[in-house]
CSV table of C-alpha atoms in Angstrom, one decimal:
chain,number,residue,atom,x,y,z
A,1,MET,CA,-6.1,-11.4,30.1
A,2,ALA,CA,-7.6,-11.9,26.6
A,3,THR,CA,-9.1,-15.3,25.8
A,4,THR,CA,-9.3,-17.1,22.5
A,5,GLN,CA,-13.1,-16.5,22.4
A,6,HIS,CA,-12.8,-12.8,21.8
A,7,ILE,CA,-9.2,-11.9,20.9
A,8,SER,CA,-10.0,-11.6,17.2
A,9,SER,CA,-12.3,-8.6,17.8
A,10,ILE,CA,-10.5,-6.5,20.4
A,11,HIS,CA,-9.7,-3.9,17.8
A,12,GLY,CA,-12.3,-3.2,15.1
A,13,ASP,CA,-11.0,-1.2,12.1
A,14,PHE,CA,-14.4,-0.4,10.5
A,15,SER,CA,-17.2,1.6,12.1
A,16,LEU,CA,-20.8,0.4,11.8
A,17,GLU,CA,-21.6,3.1,9.3
A,18,GLU,CA,-18.5,2.3,7.1
A,19,THR,CA,-19.4,-1.4,7.2
A,20,ARG,CA,-22.9,-0.8,6.1
A,21,ALA,CA,-21.7,1.5,3.3
A,22,LEU,CA,-19.4,-1.2,2.0
A,23,GLU,CA,-22.1,-3.9,2.3
A,24,ASP,CA,-24.7,-1.7,0.4
A,25,ASN,CA,-22.2,-1.2,-2.4
A,26,SER,CA,-21.3,-4.9,-2.7
A,27,ILE,CA,-17.7,-4.4,-1.5
A,28,PHE,CA,-18.2,-6.4,1.6
A,29,LEU,CA,-19.9,-9.7,0.7
A,30,HIS,CA,-21.6,-11.9,3.4
A,31,SER,CA,-21.1,-11.5,7.1
A,32,ALA,CA,-17.8,-11.8,8.9
A,33,THR,CA,-16.4,-15.3,9.7
A,34,ARG,CA,-13.5,-15.9,12.0
A,35,GLY,CA,-12.6,-12.2,11.9
A,36,LYS,CA,-12.5,-12.1,8.1
A,37,ARG,CA,-14.7,-10.6,5.4
A,38,ILE,CA,-15.2,-11.7,1.8
A,39,VAL,CA,-14.3,-8.6,-0.2
A,40,SER,CA,-14.9,-7.7,-3.9
A,41,GLY,CA,-11.8,-7.9,-6.2
A,42,ALA,CA,-12.5,-4.3,-7.0
A,43,LEU,CA,-10.3,-3.6,-4.0
A,44,LEU,CA,-7.2,-4.6,-6.1
A,45,THR,CA,-8.0,-2.4,-9.1
A,46,PRO,CA,-5.6,0.4,-10.1
A,47,PRO,CA,-6.4,4.1,-9.6
A,48,ALA,CA,-8.4,5.9,-12.4
A,49,SER,CA,-6.2,7.3,-15.1
A,50,GLN,CA,-5.2,10.9,-14.4
A,51,GLY,CA,-5.1,11.8,-18.1
A,52,PRO,CA,-2.3,13.5,-20.0
A,53,GLY,CA,0.1,15.5,-18.0
A,54,SER,CA,3.5,17.0,-17.9
A,55,SER,CA,6.5,15.1,-19.1
A,56,SER,CA,8.4,13.4,-16.4
A,57,SER,CA,11.6,14.8,-17.6
A,58,LEU,CA,11.0,18.5,-17.0
A,59,SER,CA,13.5,20.8,-15.2
A,60,SER,CA,13.7,20.1,-11.5
A,61,ALA,CA,13.7,23.8,-10.5
A,62,PRO,CA,12.4,24.0,-6.9
A,63,GLY,CA,8.7,25.0,-6.6
A,64,LEU,CA,7.6,24.1,-10.1
A,65,SER,CA,4.2,22.4,-10.4
A,66,TYR,CA,4.9,19.5,-12.7
A,67,ALA,CA,4.6,15.7,-12.6
A,68,SER,CA,7.8,14.5,-10.9
A,69,THR,CA,7.0,10.8,-11.7
A,70,SER,CA,5.4,8.9,-14.5
A,71,VAL,CA,3.7,5.5,-13.9
A,72,HIS,CA,2.4,2.7,-16.0
A,73,HIS,CA,0.1,-0.2,-14.9
A,74,LYS,CA,0.4,-3.6,-16.3
A,75,CYS,CA,-1.1,-7.1,-15.8
A,76,PHE,CA,-4.2,-5.7,-14.2
A,77,SER,CA,-7.5,-7.4,-15.1
A,78,SER,CA,-10.3,-5.4,-16.6
A,79,SER,CA,-12.7,-7.5,-14.6
A,80,SER,CA,-13.0,-7.5,-10.8
A,81,ASP,CA,-15.4,-10.6,-10.8
A,82,TYR,CA,-13.5,-12.4,-8.0
A,83,THR,CA,-13.2,-12.1,-4.2
A,84,LEU,CA,-10.6,-12.2,-1.5
A,85,ASP,CA,-10.7,-12.9,2.2
A,86,LEU,CA,-9.5,-10.0,4.2
A,87,PRO,CA,-9.2,-9.6,8.0
A,88,GLU,CA,-11.6,-7.1,9.5
A,89,SER,CA,-8.9,-5.8,11.8
A,90,ALA,CA,-5.1,-5.3,11.4
A,91,VAL,CA,-4.7,-6.2,15.0
A,92,SER,CA,-6.2,-9.7,15.2
A,93,VAL,CA,-5.5,-13.4,14.9
A,94,ALA,CA,-6.8,-13.2,11.3
A,95,ALA,CA,-4.2,-10.5,10.5
A,96,LEU,CA,-1.4,-12.8,11.7
A,97,GLU,CA,-2.8,-15.6,9.6
A,98,PHE,CA,-3.0,-13.2,6.6
A,99,ILE,CA,0.7,-12.2,6.9
A,100,GLY,CA,1.9,-15.8,7.0
A,101,PHE,CA,1.3,-17.7,10.3
A,102,ASN,CA,-0.8,-20.8,10.8
A,103,THR,CA,-3.8,-20.5,13.1
A,104,GLU,CA,-2.2,-22.0,16.2
A,105,THR,CA,0.9,-19.8,16.1
A,106,ALA,CA,-1.2,-16.7,15.2
A,107,THR,CA,-3.3,-17.3,18.2
A,108,GLU,CA,-0.3,-17.7,20.4
A,109,ILE,CA,1.4,-14.5,19.2
A,110,PHE,CA,-1.8,-12.5,19.5
A,111,LEU,CA,-2.4,-13.8,23.1
A,112,ARG,CA,1.2,-12.6,24.0
A,113,PHE,CA,0.5,-9.2,22.4
A,114,ALA,CA,-3.0,-8.8,24.0
A,115,SER,CA,-1.8,-9.9,27.4
A,116,ARG,CA,1.2,-7.6,27.7
A,117,PRO,CA,1.0,-6.0,31.2
A,118,ASP,CA,1.5,-2.4,30.3
A,119,PRO,CA,1.2,-1.3,26.6
A,120,ASP,CA,2.9,2.0,27.4
A,121,GLN,CA,6.0,0.2,28.6
A,122,CYS,CA,5.8,-2.4,25.8
A,123,PRO,CA,5.3,-0.2,22.8
A,124,ASP,CA,5.9,-2.8,20.1
A,125,ASP,CA,2.9,-3.2,17.8
A,126,LEU,CA,1.5,-6.5,16.5
A,127,LEU,CA,4.1,-6.7,13.7
A,128,GLY,CA,6.8,-6.2,16.2
A,129,TYR,CA,5.6,-9.2,18.1
A,130,ALA,CA,5.4,-11.2,14.9
A,131,GLY,CA,9.0,-10.2,14.1
A,132,GLY,CA,10.1,-11.0,17.6
A,133,HIS,CA,8.6,-14.5,17.3
A,134,ALA,CA,10.6,-15.0,14.0
A,135,GLN,CA,13.7,-13.9,15.8
A,136,LEU,CA,13.9,-17.3,17.4
A,137,LEU,CA,15.7,-18.4,14.2
A,138,SER,CA,18.7,-16.3,15.1
A,139,ILE,CA,19.6,-18.5,18.1
A,140,ASN,CA,20.9,-22.1,18.3
A,141,PRO,CA,19.8,-24.6,17.3
A,142,TYR,CA,17.2,-23.0,15.0
A,143,ARG,CA,19.8,-21.0,13.0
A,144,ASP,CA,21.2,-24.2,11.5
A,145,TYR,CA,17.9,-25.8,10.6
A,146,PRO,CA,17.1,-26.2,6.9
A,147,PRO,CA,14.7,-23.5,5.7
A,148,THR,CA,11.6,-25.7,5.7
A,149,GLN,CA,12.3,-27.1,9.1
A,150,ALA,CA,13.0,-23.7,10.5
A,151,MET,CA,9.8,-22.2,9.2
A,152,THR,CA,7.7,-25.1,10.4
A,153,GLN,CA,9.3,-24.7,13.8
A,154,ILE,CA,8.1,-21.1,14.1
A,155,GLY,CA,4.6,-21.8,12.8
A,156,LEU,CA,4.7,-20.3,9.3
A,157,SER,CA,1.9,-21.5,6.9
A,158,GLN,CA,2.5,-23.9,4.1
A,159,GLN,CA,1.7,-21.1,1.5
A,160,PHE,CA,4.4,-18.9,3.1
A,161,GLN,CA,7.0,-21.7,3.1
A,162,ASP,CA,6.3,-22.6,-0.5
A,163,ALA,CA,6.9,-19.1,-1.6
A,164,ILE,CA,10.2,-18.7,0.3
A,165,THR,CA,11.5,-22.0,-0.9
A,166,ASP,CA,10.4,-21.7,-4.5
A,167,PRO,CA,13.4,-23.0,-6.5
A,168,HIS,CA,12.8,-20.5,-9.3
A,169,PHE,CA,14.1,-17.8,-6.9
A,170,SER,CA,16.8,-19.8,-5.1
A,171,THR,CA,19.7,-17.6,-6.1
A,172,ILE,CA,17.9,-14.4,-5.0
A,173,PHE,CA,16.8,-16.1,-1.8
A,174,GLU,CA,20.5,-16.7,-1.1
A,175,THR,CA,21.3,-13.0,-1.3
A,176,GLU,CA,20.0,-12.6,2.3
A,177,THR,CA,19.5,-14.8,5.3
A,178,LEU,CA,16.4,-16.8,5.9
A,179,LEU,CA,15.5,-14.6,8.8
A,180,PHE,CA,15.8,-11.5,6.7
A,181,TRP,CA,13.4,-12.8,4.1
A,182,ILE,CA,10.9,-14.1,6.7
A,183,LYS,CA,10.8,-10.7,8.5
A,184,ASP,CA,10.7,-8.8,5.2
A,185,THR,CA,7.8,-10.9,3.9
A,186,LEU,CA,5.8,-10.6,7.2
A,187,ARG,CA,6.4,-6.8,7.1
A,188,ILE,CA,5.3,-6.3,3.5
A,189,ASN,CA,2.2,-8.5,4.0
A,190,TYR,CA,1.2,-6.5,7.0
A,191,LEU,CA,1.7,-3.2,5.3
A,192,THR,CA,-0.4,-4.6,2.4
A,193,LEU,CA,-3.2,-5.5,4.8
A,194,VAL,CA,-3.1,-2.0,6.3
A,195,GLN,CA,-3.1,-0.4,2.8
A,196,LEU,CA,-6.1,-2.4,1.7
A,197,GLN,CA,-8.0,-1.6,4.8
A,198,ARG,CA,-7.3,2.1,4.4
A,199,ARG,CA,-8.6,1.9,0.8
A,200,LEU,CA,-11.8,0.4,2.1
A,201,ILE,CA,-12.2,2.9,4.8
A,202,ASP,CA,-11.5,5.9,2.5
A,203,HIS,CA,-13.9,4.5,-0.1
A,204,ALA,CA,-16.6,3.9,2.6
A,205,ASN,CA,-16.3,7.5,3.8
A,206,ARG,CA,-16.6,8.8,0.2
A,207,ILE,CA,-19.8,6.8,-0.2
A,208,ILE,CA,-21.1,8.2,3.1
A,209,ALA,CA,-20.3,11.7,2.1
A,210,GLU,CA,-21.9,11.3,-1.4
A,211,ASN,CA,-25.0,9.7,0.1
A,212,ALA,CA,-25.4,12.6,2.6
A,213,LYS,CA,-25.0,15.2,-0.1
A,214,ARG,CA,-27.5,13.4,-2.4
A,215,ASP,CA,-30.0,12.9,0.4
A,216,ASN,CA,-29.9,16.6,1.3
A,217,ILE,CA,-30.6,17.5,-2.4
A,218,GLU,CA,-33.3,14.9,-2.7
A,219,VAL,CA,-35.2,16.2,0.4
A,220,VAL,CA,-35.6,19.5,-1.4
A,221,VAL,CA,-36.5,18.3,-4.9
A,222,GLN,CA,-38.6,15.1,-4.4
A,223,PRO,CA,-40.6,13.2,-1.9
A,224,ALA,CA,-38.6,10.7,0.3
A,225,ALA,CA,-40.7,7.8,-1.0
A,226,SER,CA,-39.1,8.0,-4.4
A,227,LEU,CA,-35.5,7.7,-3.1
A,228,SER,CA,-33.4,4.9,-4.6
A,229,SER,CA,-30.0,5.6,-3.1
A,230,ASN,CA,-29.9,2.3,-1.2
A,231,GLN,CA,-30.1,0.1,-4.3
A,232,ILE,CA,-27.3,-2.4,-4.4
A,233,PRO,CA,-25.2,-2.3,-7.6
A,234,LEU,CA,-24.9,-5.5,-9.5
A,235,THR,CA,-21.1,-5.0,-10.0
A,236,ALA,CA,-19.0,-3.5,-7.3
A,237,THR,CA,-16.8,-0.5,-8.2
A,238,LEU,CA,-14.2,1.3,-6.1
A,239,ASN,CA,-13.2,4.7,-7.5
A,240,MET,CA,-9.5,4.3,-6.6
A,241,THR,CA,-7.4,7.4,-6.2
A,242,SER,CA,-3.7,7.7,-6.7
A,243,GLU,CA,-3.4,8.3,-2.9
A,244,ASP,CA,-4.9,4.8,-2.3
A,245,HIS,CA,-1.7,3.5,-4.1
A,246,ASN,CA,0.8,5.7,-2.2
A,247,LEU,CA,1.0,8.2,-5.2
A,248,PRO,CA,0.2,11.9,-4.8
A,249,LYS,CA,-2.5,13.0,-7.2
A,250,ASP,CA,-0.9,16.2,-8.4
A,251,TYR,CA,2.6,15.0,-9.2
A,252,VAL,CA,2.1,11.8,-11.1
A,253,THR,CA,1.2,11.2,-14.7
A,254,VAL,CA,-0.1,7.9,-16.2
A,255,GLN,CA,2.0,7.1,-19.3
A,256,ASN,CA,4.5,4.8,-20.8
A,257,ALA,CA,8.1,5.2,-20.0
A,258,SER,CA,9.7,8.1,-21.8
A,259,PRO,CA,12.9,7.5,-23.9
A,260,VAL,CA,16.2,7.5,-22.0
A,261,LEU,CA,17.7,10.9,-21.9
A,262,GLN,CA,21.1,11.6,-23.4
A,263,ASP,CA,24.0,12.0,-21.0
A,264,HIS,CA,22.1,10.0,-18.3
A,265,TYR,CA,22.7,6.7,-16.6
A,266,VAL,CA,19.7,4.5,-15.9
A,267,LEU,CA,19.3,2.6,-12.7
A,268,TYR,CA,16.5,0.4,-11.3
A,269,LYS,CA,15.0,-0.6,-7.9
A,270,ALA,CA,12.3,-3.2,-7.2
A,271,LYS,CA,9.9,-2.5,-4.3
A,272,ALA,CA,6.5,-3.7,-3.0
A,273,ALA,CA,3.9,-0.9,-3.4
A,274,ALA,CA,2.8,-1.1,0.2
A,275,GLU,CA,6.3,-0.3,1.3
A,276,MET,CA,6.2,3.1,-0.4
A,277,GLY,CA,3.7,4.9,1.9
A,278,GLU,CA,5.4,5.1,5.3
A,279,PRO,CA,7.4,7.2,4.9
A,280,GLN,CA,5.8,8.3,1.6
A,281,TRP,CA,8.5,8.1,-1.1
A,282,ILE,CA,6.9,10.6,-3.4
A,283,GLN,CA,5.9,13.6,-1.2
A,284,ASP,CA,2.7,15.6,-1.7
A,285,ASP,CA,4.7,18.5,-3.3
A,286,GLY,CA,6.3,16.0,-5.8
A,287,SER,CA,9.7,15.9,-4.1
A,288,LEU,CA,11.3,12.5,-3.4
A,289,LEU,CA,12.2,11.0,-0.1
A,290,ILE,CA,14.7,8.6,-1.5
A,291,TYR,CA,16.0,7.6,1.9
A,292,ALA,CA,12.7,5.6,2.1
A,293,ILE,CA,14.2,3.0,-0.3
A,294,THR,CA,17.6,2.6,1.4
A,295,ARG,CA,18.8,-0.6,3.0
A,296,TYR,CA,19.9,-0.7,6.6
A,297,SER,CA,23.3,-2.0,7.7
A,298,GLY,CA,24.6,-5.5,6.8
A,299,GLY,CA,24.3,-5.3,3.0
A,300,ASP,CA,27.1,-6.3,0.7
A,301,PHE,CA,28.9,-2.9,0.9
A,302,ASN,CA,27.5,-1.2,4.0
A,303,TYR,CA,28.5,-2.7,7.3
A,304,ALA,CA,27.2,0.0,9.7
A,305,SER,CA,25.1,2.7,8.0
A,306,ALA,CA,22.1,2.7,5.6
A,307,ALA,CA,22.9,2.8,1.9
A,308,LEU,CA,21.0,3.1,-1.3
A,309,TYR,CA,21.3,0.0,-3.5
A,310,LEU,CA,20.3,0.3,-7.2
A,311,THR,CA,21.1,-1.9,-10.3
A,312,PRO,CA,21.9,-0.8,-13.8
A,313,GLU,CA,20.2,-4.0,-15.2
A,314,ALA,CA,16.5,-4.0,-15.8
A,315,GLU,CA,16.5,-7.8,-15.7
A,316,THR,CA,18.0,-7.8,-12.2
A,317,ALA,CA,15.3,-5.4,-10.9
A,318,GLU,CA,12.6,-7.5,-12.6
A,319,ALA,CA,13.9,-10.7,-10.9
A,320,TYR,CA,13.7,-9.0,-7.5
A,321,ARG,CA,10.2,-7.7,-8.3
A,322,ALA,CA,9.0,-11.1,-9.2
A,323,TRP,CA,10.5,-12.5,-6.0
A,324,THR,CA,8.6,-9.9,-4.0
A,325,ALA,CA,5.4,-10.7,-5.9
A,326,ARG,CA,5.8,-14.4,-5.2
A,327,ARG,CA,6.2,-13.9,-1.4
A,328,CYS,CA,3.5,-11.2,-1.1
A,329,PRO,CA,0.6,-12.2,-3.4
A,330,TYR,CA,-1.8,-9.3,-2.5
A,331,SER,CA,0.7,-6.5,-3.1
A,332,ASP,CA,1.2,-4.6,-6.3
A,333,THR,CA,4.9,-4.5,-7.1
A,334,TRP,CA,7.1,-1.7,-8.6
A,335,VAL,CA,10.2,-1.5,-10.7
A,336,ILE,CA,11.4,2.1,-10.4
A,337,ARG,CA,13.5,3.5,-13.2
A,338,ILE,CA,15.7,6.4,-12.3
A,339,GLN,CA,17.7,8.5,-14.8
A,340,ILE,CA,20.8,10.2,-13.3
A,341,PRO,CA,22.9,12.9,-15.1
A,342,ILE,CA,26.3,11.6,-16.0
A,343,THR,CA,27.8,14.8,-14.7
A,344,PHE,CA,26.4,14.1,-11.2
A,345,ILE,CA,27.8,10.6,-11.2
A,346,HIS,CA,31.2,11.8,-12.3
A,347,SER,CA,31.2,14.4,-9.5
A,348,LEU,CA,31.1,11.6,-6.9
A,349,ARG,CA,34.0,9.8,-5.2
A,350,GLN,CA,33.8,6.3,-6.6
A,351,GLN,CA,35.2,2.8,-5.9
A,352,ASP,CA,34.9,-0.4,-8.0
A,353,LEU,CA,34.5,-3.6,-6.1
A,354,TRP,CA,34.1,-6.5,-8.5
A,355,TYR,CA,34.6,-10.2,-7.7
A,356,SER,CA,38.2,-10.5,-6.3
A,357,LYS,CA,40.0,-11.3,-3.1
A,358,ASN,CA,39.1,-7.8,-1.8
A,359,TRP,CA,35.4,-8.3,-2.8
A,360,LYS,CA,35.3,-11.6,-0.9
A,361,GLU,CA,36.8,-10.1,2.3
A,362,TYR,CA,35.0,-6.8,2.3
A,363,VAL,CA,31.6,-8.4,1.7
A,364,TRP,CA,32.2,-10.9,4.4
A,365,TYR,CA,32.9,-8.1,7.0
A,366,CYS,CA,29.9,-6.1,5.9
A,367,ARG,CA,27.5,-9.0,6.0
A,368,LYS,CA,28.7,-9.8,9.5
A,369,GLU,CA,28.3,-6.1,10.4
A,370,MET,CA,31.9,-6.0,11.5
A,371,LYS,CA,34.2,-3.0,10.8
A,372,PRO,CA,36.4,-3.9,7.8
A,373,PRO,CA,40.2,-3.7,8.0
A,374,ALA,CA,41.9,-0.3,7.6
A,375,LYS,CA,42.8,-0.9,4.0
A,376,TYR,CA,39.1,-0.6,3.1
A,377,LYS,CA,38.6,2.7,5.0
A,378,SER,CA,38.1,4.6,1.7
A,379,TYR,CA,35.1,2.4,1.0
A,380,TRP,CA,33.0,3.3,4.0
A,381,TYR,CA,34.2,6.3,6.1
A,382,SER,CA,32.5,9.6,5.9
A,383,GLY,CA,35.1,11.2,3.6
A,384,GLY,CA,35.4,8.1,1.5
A,385,ALA,CA,33.5,6.7,-1.5
A,386,ASP,CA,30.1,8.2,-2.3
A,387,LEU,CA,29.4,5.4,-4.8
A,388,ILE,CA,30.6,1.8,-4.9
A,389,LYS,CA,30.0,-0.3,-8.0
A,390,GLY,CA,30.3,-4.1,-7.8
A,391,HIS,CA,28.9,-7.6,-8.1
A,392,ILE,CA,25.9,-8.8,-6.0
A,393,CYS,CA,26.7,-11.6,-3.5
A,394,THR,CA,24.6,-14.8,-3.2
A,395,GLY,CA,25.1,-17.7,-0.8
A,396,VAL,CA,24.8,-15.2,2.1
A,397,ARG,CA,23.2,-17.6,4.6
A,398,ASN,CA,26.3,-19.8,4.5
A,399,LEU,CA,28.6,-16.8,4.4
A,400,VAL,CA,27.2,-15.3,7.6
A,401,THR,CA,26.7,-18.4,9.7
A,402,HIS,CA,29.4,-20.9,8.7
A,403,ILE,CA,32.4,-19.3,7.0
A,404,LYS,CA,35.1,-18.1,9.4
A,405,LYS,CA,37.5,-15.2,8.7
A,406,GLY,CA,40.4,-17.5,7.7
A,407,GLU,CA,38.2,-19.5,5.3
A,408,VAL,CA,36.9,-16.6,3.2
A,409,GLN,CA,39.4,-16.8,0.3
A,410,THR,CA,39.0,-20.6,0.0
A,411,MET,CA,35.3,-21.0,0.8
A,412,VAL,CA,33.9,-18.0,-1.2
A,413,SER,CA,34.1,-18.5,-4.9
A,414,GLU,CA,32.8,-17.0,-8.2
A,415,GLU,CA,29.6,-19.1,-7.5
A,416,ASN,CA,28.8,-16.5,-4.9
A,417,VAL,CA,28.2,-13.9,-7.5
A,418,LEU,CA,24.5,-13.6,-8.3
A,419,ARG,CA,23.6,-14.4,-11.9
A,420,ILE,CA,20.4,-13.4,-13.6
A,421,GLY,CA,20.2,-15.9,-16.5
A,422,SER,CA,23.9,-16.1,-17.5
A,423,VAL,CA,24.8,-12.5,-16.6
A,424,LYS,CA,26.5,-11.5,-13.4
A,425,ALA,CA,24.3,-9.1,-11.6
A,426,THR,CA,25.7,-5.8,-10.5
A,427,GLN,CA,24.8,-3.0,-8.1
A,428,TRP,CA,25.6,0.7,-7.6
A,429,VAL,CA,25.6,1.6,-3.9
A,430,PHE,CA,25.3,5.2,-2.8
A,431,MET,CA,27.0,5.3,0.6
A,432,HIS,CA,26.3,8.5,2.5
A,433,TYR,CA,23.2,10.5,3.5
A,434,ASN,CA,24.4,13.8,1.9
A,435,THR,CA,25.0,11.9,-1.4
A,436,ILE,CA,21.6,10.4,-1.3
A,437,GLU,CA,20.0,13.7,-0.5
A,438,ARG,CA,21.8,15.4,-3.5
A,439,LEU,CA,20.5,12.5,-5.7
A,440,GLU,CA,16.9,13.3,-4.7
A,441,GLU,CA,17.1,16.7,-6.5
A,442,GLU,CA,19.1,15.3,-9.5
A,443,ILE,CA,16.5,12.7,-10.4
A,444,ARG,CA,13.3,14.7,-9.8
A,445,GLY,CA,11.3,14.6,-13.0
A,446,ASN,CA,13.3,11.6,-14.3
A,447,VAL,CA,11.6,8.8,-12.5
A,448,HIS,CA,9.3,6.2,-14.0
A,449,ILE,CA,7.5,3.4,-12.2
A,450,GLU,CA,6.2,0.2,-13.8
A,451,ILE,CA,3.4,-1.0,-11.5
A,452,THR,CA,2.6,-4.7,-11.8
A,453,ALA,CA,-0.7,-6.1,-10.5
A,454,ALA,CA,-0.6,-8.3,-7.4
A,455,GLU,CA,0.1,-11.9,-8.1
A,456,TYR,CA,-3.4,-12.8,-6.7
A,457,VAL,CA,-5.0,-10.7,-9.4
A,458,GLN,CA,-3.0,-12.3,-12.1
A,459,LYS,CA,-3.7,-15.8,-10.8
A,460,LYS,CA,-7.5,-15.0,-10.8
A,461,TYR,CA,-7.3,-13.6,-14.3
A,462,ARG,CA,-5.4,-16.7,-15.6
A,463,THR,CA,-7.7,-19.2,-14.0
A,464,GLY,CA,-10.9,-17.2,-14.7
A,465,ARG,CA,-12.1,-17.3,-11.1
């Protein structure tokens, strides 16, 4: 069984050679303490500009070599004169602290993980154990605790709790259950940690390869005594690639958003950058795996199968992006803008589901993951609606845990419609796999991503440290 003295270092993610390369280039600063390294803020810089490229609105004929997606970076600092604490390993107590647990609970979870009797028979990874610990909130009496009490009970840090309960995002918080947001935040923070470590490892191996190449040349042209390859730079620099940011190098251009095309609808989706790598949303050949941004069952309109939720309001997407950034301060965040031909939308079987008695009832069944009554069959069965347009529901925690079937019409009100500012927020929900698969081809070349720097970067820039 693992003990607390050595559990933090069971899995090391950096080889000795990689560690030395990062130290020599002032990326790793000082020695490790409690399983963490002080890392240069250069780690959070964007990839180098790829220069002018093809327009993102070219024809989507199969096999064409063109940039399928355009991207624009904003709120990134021109200076990386700051540091961050990063766990040395993604499988450690420090990693669990990084994603949101206090030290005591992180140690407890890691001991359970490290002490599992047969890893082959217990295939869950560390994130699975973290999510399993949070799952305590799904049982009595925890499910009825107020959010702060519930999060304290399962050992989440004060920083994590402050983000989840930030009153500025209270209505968006209420669009899902507390357990949903806890697990979502833990997951994104963990994916962010893995992404940052991969950036460091890839950069270290580029340094090692460059040093080896330079050393081979220098042995031929000059005496070894004159080598200066080990000099430490005054300012750390990471030559970020697009792949470091889950973007393929050959099918992305860096540019401002192009004008909206005629005869196209515009829809939006907010995501954390770290979520877009596994599976990779933009494939190496420029095609899109749009199923990577679907929502599993239990949303407003999909009781049993995954569905793609988009919004026609840029303001709604921006609000969700800001909420993600608040919860996951080390992750860049995306607002994805998708242009869809009107002819494609008109070819779909559609249903409208705005606030009404039917909206209340159908949302209640879907959120409970229960099969809706037969009168709603056209909304969800395989030959039914391809696309449902309707209002977004808030107050979900109370809806799922406290409101009974017979109380839906009296207990659910117009206050349960999400508002961004004074406007009722809406959603377009693509319901079936074959519809989503067709959409992939329709939007290729008509996608733009606004990438906003991690909240940690912006905070350092604002405070000047």
